[in-house]
């Protein structure tokens, strides 16, 4: 049996959004994150529908992490160094050399795209972001589907525009897709 059903590499906006849903669906989920979300730089998120414009990026991250934790998600604060994506269960190795196995992998590293380049994953420049500093994973679609079964891409790497609400929504969509696939029925969370 693999260590986890879902490992999310990169717990920024999209990774946390995904984790809240896979955790709530009852899937054993691990988020590995090195603490460098772009959102941490934002003093006020004024363009997230329904969110108080006083909310800072740090507050958003804190609340989303608490939601994921209360859904049973595990967290590891470190950098992922190595991925094995050519056999299932997939493997993720952290900075200390510890290896974790999982049936599903979500790649949501945004600016940490060197990890993907080092593993031969082809990237392009995200044309929705004027700075040209943001990448996307070629061969993945906006749903985050990569063509490798069980391996998804989330957030700006899925070639979406740079708004937080879009990254969160796309990450949520990935979480719902994984939950549906793992449970064998369309997953829906309505309170
Ligand atoms: C200066 C600035 C201002 C912004 N202002 C706004 C705004 O006002 N409104 C708005 O809607 N959006 C704003 N944004 C955009 C917003 O921050 C992004 O849309 C959002 O963060 C993208 O989410 P993401 O999950 O794709 O990436 P991120 O949130 O950046 O998350 C990526 C995560 O991957 C982790 N990671 C990377 N590599 C590794 C690795 N090897 N191992 C482990 N973890 C790894 C990082 O620690 C990070 O937490 C702003 C961005 C910047 C830079």
PDB file of C-alpha atoms and ligand atoms in Angstrom:
ATOM      1  CA  UNK A   1       0.000   0.000   0.000  1.00  0.00           C
ATOM      2  CA  UNK A   2       1.259   3.476  -0.785  1.00  0.00           C
ATOM      3  CA  UNK A   3       1.979   5.960   2.032  1.00  0.00           C
ATOM      4  CA  UNK A   4      -0.676   8.357   0.758  1.00  0.00           C
ATOM      5  CA  UNK A   5      -3.474   8.373  -1.804  1.00  0.00           C
ATOM      6  CA  UNK A   6      -2.631  11.948  -2.792  1.00  0.00           C
ATOM      7  CA  UNK A   7       0.624  13.885  -2.505  1.00  0.00           C
ATOM      8  CA  UNK A   8       0.478  17.561  -3.379  1.00  0.00           C
ATOM      9  CA  UNK A   9       3.852  19.064  -4.236  1.00  0.00           C
ATOM     10  CA  UNK A  10       3.526  22.781  -3.522  1.00  0.00           C
ATOM     11  CA  UNK A  11       1.052  23.967  -0.903  1.00  0.00           C
ATOM     12  CA  UNK A  12       0.368  27.478  -2.144  1.00  0.00           C
ATOM     13  CA  UNK A  13      -3.015  28.699  -3.356  1.00  0.00           C
ATOM     14  CA  UNK A  14      -3.829  25.841  -5.735  1.00  0.00           C
ATOM     15  CA  UNK A  15      -2.205  23.092  -3.664  1.00  0.00           C
ATOM     16  CA  UNK A  16      -4.098  24.018  -0.491  1.00  0.00           C
ATOM     17  CA  UNK A  17      -7.379  24.371  -2.390  1.00  0.00           C
ATOM     18  CA  UNK A  18      -6.894  20.908  -3.862  1.00  0.00           C
ATOM     19  CA  UNK A  19      -5.953  19.437  -0.462  1.00  0.00           C
ATOM     20  CA  UNK A  20      -9.088  20.758   1.250  1.00  0.00           C
ATOM     21  CA  UNK A  21     -11.185  18.759  -1.218  1.00  0.00           C
ATOM     22  CA  UNK A  22      -9.175  15.523  -1.342  1.00  0.00           C
ATOM     23  CA  UNK A  23      -8.962  15.584   2.461  1.00  0.00           C
ATOM     24  CA  UNK A  24     -12.688  16.230   2.830  1.00  0.00           C
ATOM     25  CA  UNK A  25     -13.342  13.345   0.406  1.00  0.00           C
ATOM     26  CA  UNK A  26     -11.530  11.081   2.867  1.00  0.00           C
ATOM     27  CA  UNK A  27      -8.384  10.543   0.799  1.00  0.00           C
ATOM     28  CA  UNK A  28      -5.107  10.271   2.714  1.00  0.00           C
ATOM     29  CA  UNK A  29      -3.442  13.472   1.558  1.00  0.00           C
ATOM     30  CA  UNK A  30       0.029  14.931   2.161  1.00  0.00           C
ATOM     31  CA  UNK A  31       1.020  18.478   1.218  1.00  0.00           C
ATOM     32  CA  UNK A  32       4.745  19.170   0.918  1.00  0.00           C
ATOM     33  CA  UNK A  33       5.590  22.859   0.785  1.00  0.00           C
ATOM     34  CA  UNK A  34       8.684  25.018   1.202  1.00  0.00           C
ATOM     35  CA  UNK A  35       6.801  28.155   2.274  1.00  0.00           C
ATOM     36  CA  UNK A  36       7.264  30.390  -0.777  1.00  0.00           C
ATOM     37  CA  UNK A  37       3.781  31.011  -2.151  1.00  0.00           C
ATOM     38  CA  UNK A  38       3.594  34.178  -4.241  1.00  0.00           C
ATOM     39  CA  UNK A  39       0.473  35.088  -2.304  1.00  0.00           C
ATOM     40  CA  UNK A  40       2.499  35.641   0.888  1.00  0.00           C
ATOM     41  CA  UNK A  41       3.705  38.933  -0.649  1.00  0.00           C
ATOM     42  CA  UNK A  42       0.189  40.320  -0.989  1.00  0.00           C
ATOM     43  CA  UNK A  43      -0.899  42.771   1.711  1.00  0.00           C
ATOM     44  CA  UNK A  44      -4.557  42.966   0.671  1.00  0.00           C
ATOM     45  CA  UNK A  45      -6.430  40.652  -1.675  1.00  0.00           C
ATOM     46  CA  UNK A  46      -8.986  43.080  -3.083  1.00  0.00           C
ATOM     47  CA  UNK A  47     -10.096  41.075  -6.113  1.00  0.00           C
ATOM     48  CA  UNK A  48     -11.283  37.762  -4.640  1.00  0.00           C
ATOM     49  CA  UNK A  49     -15.082  37.696  -4.895  1.00  0.00           C
ATOM     50  CA  UNK A  50     -16.757  37.304  -1.533  1.00  0.00           C
ATOM     51  CA  UNK A  51     -13.544  37.726   0.472  1.00  0.00           C
ATOM     52  CA  UNK A  52     -13.067  40.781   2.674  1.00  0.00           C
ATOM     53  CA  UNK A  53     -10.697  43.169   0.838  1.00  0.00           C
ATOM     54  CA  UNK A  54      -8.787  43.562   4.115  1.00  0.00           C
ATOM     55  CA  UNK A  55      -7.619  39.942   3.905  1.00  0.00           C
ATOM     56  CA  UNK A  56      -3.863  39.558   3.431  1.00  0.00           C
ATOM     57  CA  UNK A  57      -2.187  36.752   1.540  1.00  0.00           C
ATOM     58  CA  UNK A  58      -0.777  35.438   4.789  1.00  0.00           C
ATOM     59  CA  UNK A  59      -4.276  35.315   6.324  1.00  0.00           C
ATOM     60  CA  UNK A  60      -5.638  33.501   3.265  1.00  0.00           C
ATOM     61  CA  UNK A  61      -2.876  30.896   3.533  1.00  0.00           C
ATOM     62  CA  UNK A  62      -3.399  30.477   7.272  1.00  0.00           C
ATOM     63  CA  UNK A  63      -7.162  29.930   6.890  1.00  0.00           C
ATOM     64  CA  UNK A  64      -6.810  27.564   3.935  1.00  0.00           C
ATOM     65  CA  UNK A  65      -4.197  25.499   5.755  1.00  0.00           C
ATOM     66  CA  UNK A  66      -6.457  25.277   8.830  1.00  0.00           C
ATOM     67  CA  UNK A  67      -9.299  24.083   6.591  1.00  0.00           C
ATOM     68  CA  UNK A  68      -7.055  21.406   5.072  1.00  0.00           C
ATOM     69  CA  UNK A  69      -5.820  20.320   8.503  1.00  0.00           C
ATOM     70  CA  UNK A  70      -9.354  19.994   9.799  1.00  0.00           C
ATOM     71  CA  UNK A  71     -10.096  17.825   6.728  1.00  0.00           C
ATOM     72  CA  UNK A  72      -7.319  15.487   7.934  1.00  0.00           C
ATOM     73  CA  UNK A  73      -4.535  16.563   5.569  1.00  0.00           C
ATOM     74  CA  UNK A  74      -0.897  16.025   6.642  1.00  0.00           C
ATOM     75  CA  UNK A  75       1.742  18.712   6.047  1.00  0.00           C
ATOM     76  CA  UNK A  76       5.486  18.636   5.601  1.00  0.00           C
ATOM     77  CA  UNK A  77       7.527  21.855   5.489  1.00  0.00           C
ATOM     78  CA  UNK A  78      10.397  21.062   3.195  1.00  0.00           C
ATOM     79  CA  UNK A  79      11.488  21.096  -0.427  1.00  0.00           C
ATOM     80  CA  UNK A  80      10.756  18.276  -2.838  1.00  0.00           C
ATOM     81  CA  UNK A  81      13.944  17.250  -4.661  1.00  0.00           C
ATOM     82  CA  UNK A  82      12.971  14.252  -6.743  1.00  0.00           C
ATOM     83  CA  UNK A  83       9.948  12.745  -8.438  1.00  0.00           C
ATOM     84  CA  UNK A  84       9.412   9.292  -9.921  1.00  0.00           C
ATOM     85  CA  UNK A  85       6.407   9.510 -12.230  1.00  0.00           C
ATOM     86  CA  UNK A  86       6.944   6.559 -14.568  1.00  0.00           C
ATOM     87  CA  UNK A  87       5.517   3.871 -12.280  1.00  0.00           C
ATOM     88  CA  UNK A  88       2.597   3.784  -9.884  1.00  0.00           C
ATOM     89  CA  UNK A  89       2.618   4.265  -6.939  1.00  0.00           C
ATOM     90  CA  UNK A  90       4.561   7.422  -7.688  1.00  0.00           C
ATOM     91  CA  UNK A  91       7.467   8.566  -5.518  1.00  0.00           C
ATOM     92  CA  UNK A  92       8.347  11.935  -4.050  1.00  0.00           C
ATOM     93  CA  UNK A  93      11.664  12.508  -2.280  1.00  0.00           C
ATOM     94  CA  UNK A  94      12.152  15.403   0.116  1.00  0.00           C
ATOM     95  CA  UNK A  95      15.279  17.357   1.011  1.00  0.00           C
ATOM     96  CA  UNK A  96      16.254  14.879   3.739  1.00  0.00           C
ATOM     97  CA  UNK A  97      16.113  11.994   1.257  1.00  0.00           C
ATOM     98  CA  UNK A  98      12.897  10.528   2.671  1.00  0.00           C
ATOM     99  CA  UNK A  99      10.721   8.909   0.011  1.00  0.00           C
ATOM    100  CA  UNK A 100       6.911   9.038   0.050  1.00  0.00           C
ATOM    101  CA  UNK A 101       4.682   6.993  -2.256  1.00  0.00           C
ATOM    102  CA  UNK A 102       1.257   7.926  -3.579  1.00  0.00           C
ATOM    103  CA  UNK A 103      -1.401   6.898  -6.101  1.00  0.00           C
ATOM    104  CA  UNK A 104      -2.040  10.494  -7.173  1.00  0.00           C
ATOM    105  CA  UNK A 105       0.428  13.362  -7.518  1.00  0.00           C
ATOM    106  CA  UNK A 106      -0.435  17.030  -7.885  1.00  0.00           C
ATOM    107  CA  UNK A 107       2.286  19.345  -9.164  1.00  0.00           C
ATOM    108  CA  UNK A 108       1.492  22.880  -7.967  1.00  0.00           C
ATOM    109  CA  UNK A 109       4.955  24.426  -7.563  1.00  0.00           C
ATOM    110  CA  UNK A 110       4.418  27.594  -9.657  1.00  0.00           C
ATOM    111  CA  UNK A 111       7.798  29.421  -9.485  1.00  0.00           C
ATOM    112  CA  UNK A 112       9.489  26.223  -8.292  1.00  0.00           C
ATOM    113  CA  UNK A 113       9.287  24.944 -11.855  1.00  0.00           C
ATOM    114  CA  UNK A 114      13.000  24.027 -11.908  1.00  0.00           C
ATOM    115  CA  UNK A 115      11.934  20.810 -10.148  1.00  0.00           C
ATOM    116  CA  UNK A 116       9.852  19.947 -13.209  1.00  0.00           C
ATOM    117  CA  UNK A 117      12.531  21.010 -15.709  1.00  0.00           C
ATOM    118  CA  UNK A 118      15.036  18.800 -13.870  1.00  0.00           C
ATOM    119  CA  UNK A 119      12.712  15.876 -14.525  1.00  0.00           C
ATOM    120  CA  UNK A 120      12.391  16.526 -18.254  1.00  0.00           C
ATOM    121  CA  UNK A 121       8.886  18.007 -18.046  1.00  0.00           C
ATOM    122  CA  UNK A 122       8.423  20.495 -20.881  1.00  0.00           C
ATOM    123  CA  UNK A 123       7.331  23.995 -19.902  1.00  0.00           C
ATOM    124  CA  UNK A 124       6.170  27.037 -21.831  1.00  0.00           C
ATOM    125  CA  UNK A 125       5.706  30.674 -20.855  1.00  0.00           C
ATOM    126  CA  UNK A 126       2.253  31.346 -19.409  1.00  0.00           C
ATOM    127  CA  UNK A 127       0.888  33.861 -21.906  1.00  0.00           C
ATOM    128  CA  UNK A 128      -1.780  35.125 -19.466  1.00  0.00           C
ATOM    129  CA  UNK A 129       0.902  36.730 -17.252  1.00  0.00           C
ATOM    130  CA  UNK A 130       2.623  39.806 -18.746  1.00  0.00           C
ATOM    131  CA  UNK A 131       5.912  39.409 -16.797  1.00  0.00           C
ATOM    132  CA  UNK A 132       6.718  36.204 -18.740  1.00  0.00           C
ATOM    133  CA  UNK A 133       8.171  34.787 -15.492  1.00  0.00           C
ATOM    134  CA  UNK A 134       5.349  32.293 -15.044  1.00  0.00           C
ATOM    135  CA  UNK A 135       5.438  28.888 -16.710  1.00  0.00           C
ATOM    136  CA  UNK A 136       2.904  26.260 -17.676  1.00  0.00           C
ATOM    137  CA  UNK A 137       3.258  22.537 -18.227  1.00  0.00           C
ATOM    138  CA  UNK A 138       2.995  21.653 -21.897  1.00  0.00           C
ATOM    139  CA  UNK A 139       0.633  18.748 -22.640  1.00  0.00           C
ATOM    140  CA  UNK A 140      -1.450  19.547 -19.548  1.00  0.00           C
ATOM    141  CA  UNK A 141      -4.852  21.116 -20.043  1.00  0.00           C
ATOM    142  CA  UNK A 142      -6.665  23.678 -17.931  1.00  0.00           C
ATOM    143  CA  UNK A 143      -8.258  20.812 -15.967  1.00  0.00           C
ATOM    144  CA  UNK A 144      -4.723  19.884 -14.890  1.00  0.00           C
ATOM    145  CA  UNK A 145      -4.810  16.558 -16.725  1.00  0.00           C
ATOM    146  CA  UNK A 146      -1.280  15.665 -17.858  1.00  0.00           C
ATOM    147  CA  UNK A 147      -1.721  12.465 -19.834  1.00  0.00           C
ATOM    148  CA  UNK A 148       0.065  10.480 -17.109  1.00  0.00           C
ATOM    149  CA  UNK A 149      -2.708   8.684 -15.174  1.00  0.00           C
ATOM    150  CA  UNK A 150      -3.107  10.153 -11.695  1.00  0.00           C
ATOM    151  CA  UNK A 151      -0.599  12.978 -12.229  1.00  0.00           C
ATOM    152  CA  UNK A 152      -2.193  16.426 -12.275  1.00  0.00           C
ATOM    153  CA  UNK A 153      -0.968  20.002 -12.559  1.00  0.00           C
ATOM    154  CA  UNK A 154      -2.551  22.760 -10.464  1.00  0.00           C
ATOM    155  CA  UNK A 155      -2.441  26.548 -10.286  1.00  0.00           C
ATOM    156  CA  UNK A 156      -0.598  28.832 -12.686  1.00  0.00           C
ATOM    157  CA  UNK A 157       1.265  25.821 -14.092  1.00  0.00           C
ATOM    158  CA  UNK A 158      -2.068  24.802 -15.649  1.00  0.00           C
ATOM    159  CA  UNK A 159      -1.871  27.876 -17.892  1.00  0.00           C
ATOM    160  CA  UNK A 160      -4.494  29.928 -16.107  1.00  0.00           C
ATOM    161  CA  UNK A 161      -4.405  33.712 -15.533  1.00  0.00           C
ATOM    162  CA  UNK A 162      -2.604  34.916 -12.395  1.00  0.00           C
ATOM    163  CA  UNK A 163      -5.589  35.813 -10.184  1.00  0.00           C
ATOM    164  CA  UNK A 164      -5.683  33.989  -6.866  1.00  0.00           C
ATOM    165  CA  UNK A 165      -9.345  33.091  -7.217  1.00  0.00           C
ATOM    166  CA  UNK A 166      -8.617  31.344 -10.523  1.00  0.00           C
ATOM    167  CA  UNK A 167      -5.653  29.397  -9.074  1.00  0.00           C
ATOM    168  CA  UNK A 168      -7.841  28.392  -6.117  1.00  0.00           C
ATOM    169  CA  UNK A 169     -10.711  27.357  -8.379  1.00  0.00           C
ATOM    170  CA  UNK A 170      -8.476  25.360 -10.690  1.00  0.00           C
ATOM    171  CA  UNK A 171      -6.821  23.632  -7.696  1.00  0.00           C
ATOM    172  CA  UNK A 172     -10.270  22.815  -6.336  1.00  0.00           C
ATOM    173  CA  UNK A 173     -11.270  21.358  -9.708  1.00  0.00           C
ATOM    174  CA  UNK A 174      -8.202  19.102  -9.610  1.00  0.00           C
ATOM    175  CA  UNK A 175      -9.118  17.979  -6.084  1.00  0.00           C
ATOM    176  CA  UNK A 176     -12.674  17.139  -7.146  1.00  0.00           C
ATOM    177  CA  UNK A 177     -11.436  15.204 -10.182  1.00  0.00           C
ATOM    178  CA  UNK A 178      -9.036  13.161  -8.056  1.00  0.00           C
ATOM    179  CA  UNK A 179     -11.743  12.473  -5.470  1.00  0.00           C
ATOM    180  CA  UNK A 180     -14.143  11.352  -8.221  1.00  0.00           C
ATOM    181  CA  UNK A 181     -11.522   9.089  -9.772  1.00  0.00           C
ATOM    182  CA  UNK A 182     -10.466   7.573  -6.443  1.00  0.00           C
ATOM    183  CA  UNK A 183     -14.017   7.031  -5.189  1.00  0.00           C
ATOM    184  CA  UNK A 184     -15.336   5.769  -8.546  1.00  0.00           C
ATOM    185  CA  UNK A 185     -18.267   8.228  -8.617  1.00  0.00           C
ATOM    186  CA  UNK A 186     -18.686  11.962  -9.173  1.00  0.00           C
ATOM    187  CA  UNK A 187     -17.568  13.632  -5.936  1.00  0.00           C
ATOM    188  CA  UNK A 188     -19.678  16.487  -4.683  1.00  0.00           C
ATOM    189  CA  UNK A 189     -19.268  18.435  -1.441  1.00  0.00           C
ATOM    190  CA  UNK A 190     -22.419  20.377  -0.532  1.00  0.00           C
ATOM    191  CA  UNK A 191     -23.106  21.246   3.095  1.00  0.00           C
TER     192      UNK A 191
HETATM  193  C1  LIG B   1       3.683  40.698  -6.008  1.00  0.00           C
HETATM  194  C2  LIG B   1       2.433  39.880  -6.297  1.00  0.00           C
HETATM  195  C3  LIG B   1       1.194  40.418  -6.051  1.00  0.00           C
HETATM  196  C4  LIG B   1       0.038  39.679  -6.322  1.00  0.00           C
HETATM  197  N1  LIG B   1      -1.167  40.254  -6.085  1.00  0.00           N
HETATM  198  C5  LIG B   1      -2.302  39.570  -6.373  1.00  0.00           C
HETATM  199  C6  LIG B   1      -3.572  40.175  -6.137  1.00  0.00           C
HETATM  200  O1  LIG B   1      -3.678  41.303  -5.659  1.00  0.00           O
HETATM  201  N2  LIG B   1      -4.684  39.453  -6.474  1.00  0.00           N
HETATM  202  C7  LIG B   1      -4.619  38.208  -7.014  1.00  0.00           C
HETATM  203  O2  LIG B   1      -5.660  37.621  -7.293  1.00  0.00           O
HETATM  204  N3  LIG B   1      -3.420  37.603  -7.221  1.00  0.00           N
HETATM  205  C8  LIG B   1      -2.264  38.256  -6.919  1.00  0.00           C
HETATM  206  N4  LIG B   1      -1.043  37.657  -7.139  1.00  0.00           N
HETATM  207  C9  LIG B   1      -1.010  36.311  -7.758  1.00  0.00           C
HETATM  208  C10 LIG B   1      -1.152  35.145  -6.760  1.00  0.00           C
HETATM  209  O3  LIG B   1      -0.135  35.202  -5.802  1.00  0.00           O
HETATM  210  C11 LIG B   1      -1.100  33.816  -7.560  1.00  0.00           C
HETATM  211  O4  LIG B   1      -2.246  33.781  -8.419  1.00  0.00           O
HETATM  212  C12 LIG B   1      -1.140  32.545  -6.736  1.00  0.00           C
HETATM  213  O5  LIG B   1      -0.202  32.565  -5.685  1.00  0.00           O
HETATM  214  C13 LIG B   1      -0.853  31.347  -7.650  1.00  0.00           C
HETATM  215  O6  LIG B   1      -1.100  30.145  -6.950  1.00  0.00           O
HETATM  216  P1  LIG B   1      -0.215  28.826  -7.221  1.00  0.00           P
HETATM  217  O7  LIG B   1      -0.737  27.805  -6.286  1.00  0.00           O
HETATM  218  O8  LIG B   1      -0.172  28.527  -8.660  1.00  0.00           O
HETATM  219  O9  LIG B   1       1.278  29.241  -6.795  1.00  0.00           O
HETATM  220  P2  LIG B   1       1.838  29.660  -5.353  1.00  0.00           P
HETATM  221  O10 LIG B   1       0.763  30.205  -4.499  1.00  0.00           O
HETATM  222  O11 LIG B   1       3.034  30.499  -5.607  1.00  0.00           O
HETATM  223  O12 LIG B   1       2.273  28.268  -4.709  1.00  0.00           O
HETATM  224  C14 LIG B   1       3.366  27.497  -5.162  1.00  0.00           C
HETATM  225  C15 LIG B   1       3.891  26.736  -3.946  1.00  0.00           C
HETATM  226  O13 LIG B   1       4.840  25.761  -4.352  1.00  0.00           O
HETATM  227  C16 LIG B   1       5.804  25.630  -3.335  1.00  0.00           C
HETATM  228  N5  LIG B   1       6.990  24.985  -3.924  1.00  0.00           N
HETATM  229  C17 LIG B   1       7.657  25.350  -5.048  1.00  0.00           C
HETATM  230  N6  LIG B   1       8.634  24.466  -5.319  1.00  0.00           N
HETATM  231  C18 LIG B   1       8.575  23.530  -4.330  1.00  0.00           C
HETATM  232  C19 LIG B   1       9.330  22.352  -4.053  1.00  0.00           C
HETATM  233  N7  LIG B   1      10.324  21.933  -4.850  1.00  0.00           N
HETATM  234  N8  LIG B   1       9.045  21.658  -2.942  1.00  0.00           N
HETATM  235  C20 LIG B   1       8.032  22.046  -2.116  1.00  0.00           C
HETATM  236  N9  LIG B   1       7.278  23.143  -2.342  1.00  0.00           N
HETATM  237  C21 LIG B   1       7.544  23.859  -3.453  1.00  0.00           C
HETATM  238  C22 LIG B   1       6.029  27.048  -2.834  1.00  0.00           C
HETATM  239  O14 LIG B   1       6.521  27.033  -1.502  1.00  0.00           O
HETATM  240  C23 LIG B   1       4.616  27.631  -2.933  1.00  0.00           C
HETATM  241  O15 LIG B   1       3.952  27.586  -1.670  1.00  0.00           O
HETATM  242  C24 LIG B   1       0.135  38.365  -6.860  1.00  0.00           C
HETATM  243  C25 LIG B   1       1.400  37.817  -7.092  1.00  0.00           C
HETATM  244  C26 LIG B   1       2.538  38.554  -6.821  1.00  0.00           C
HETATM  245  C27 LIG B   1       3.890  37.956  -7.097  1.00  0.00           C
END
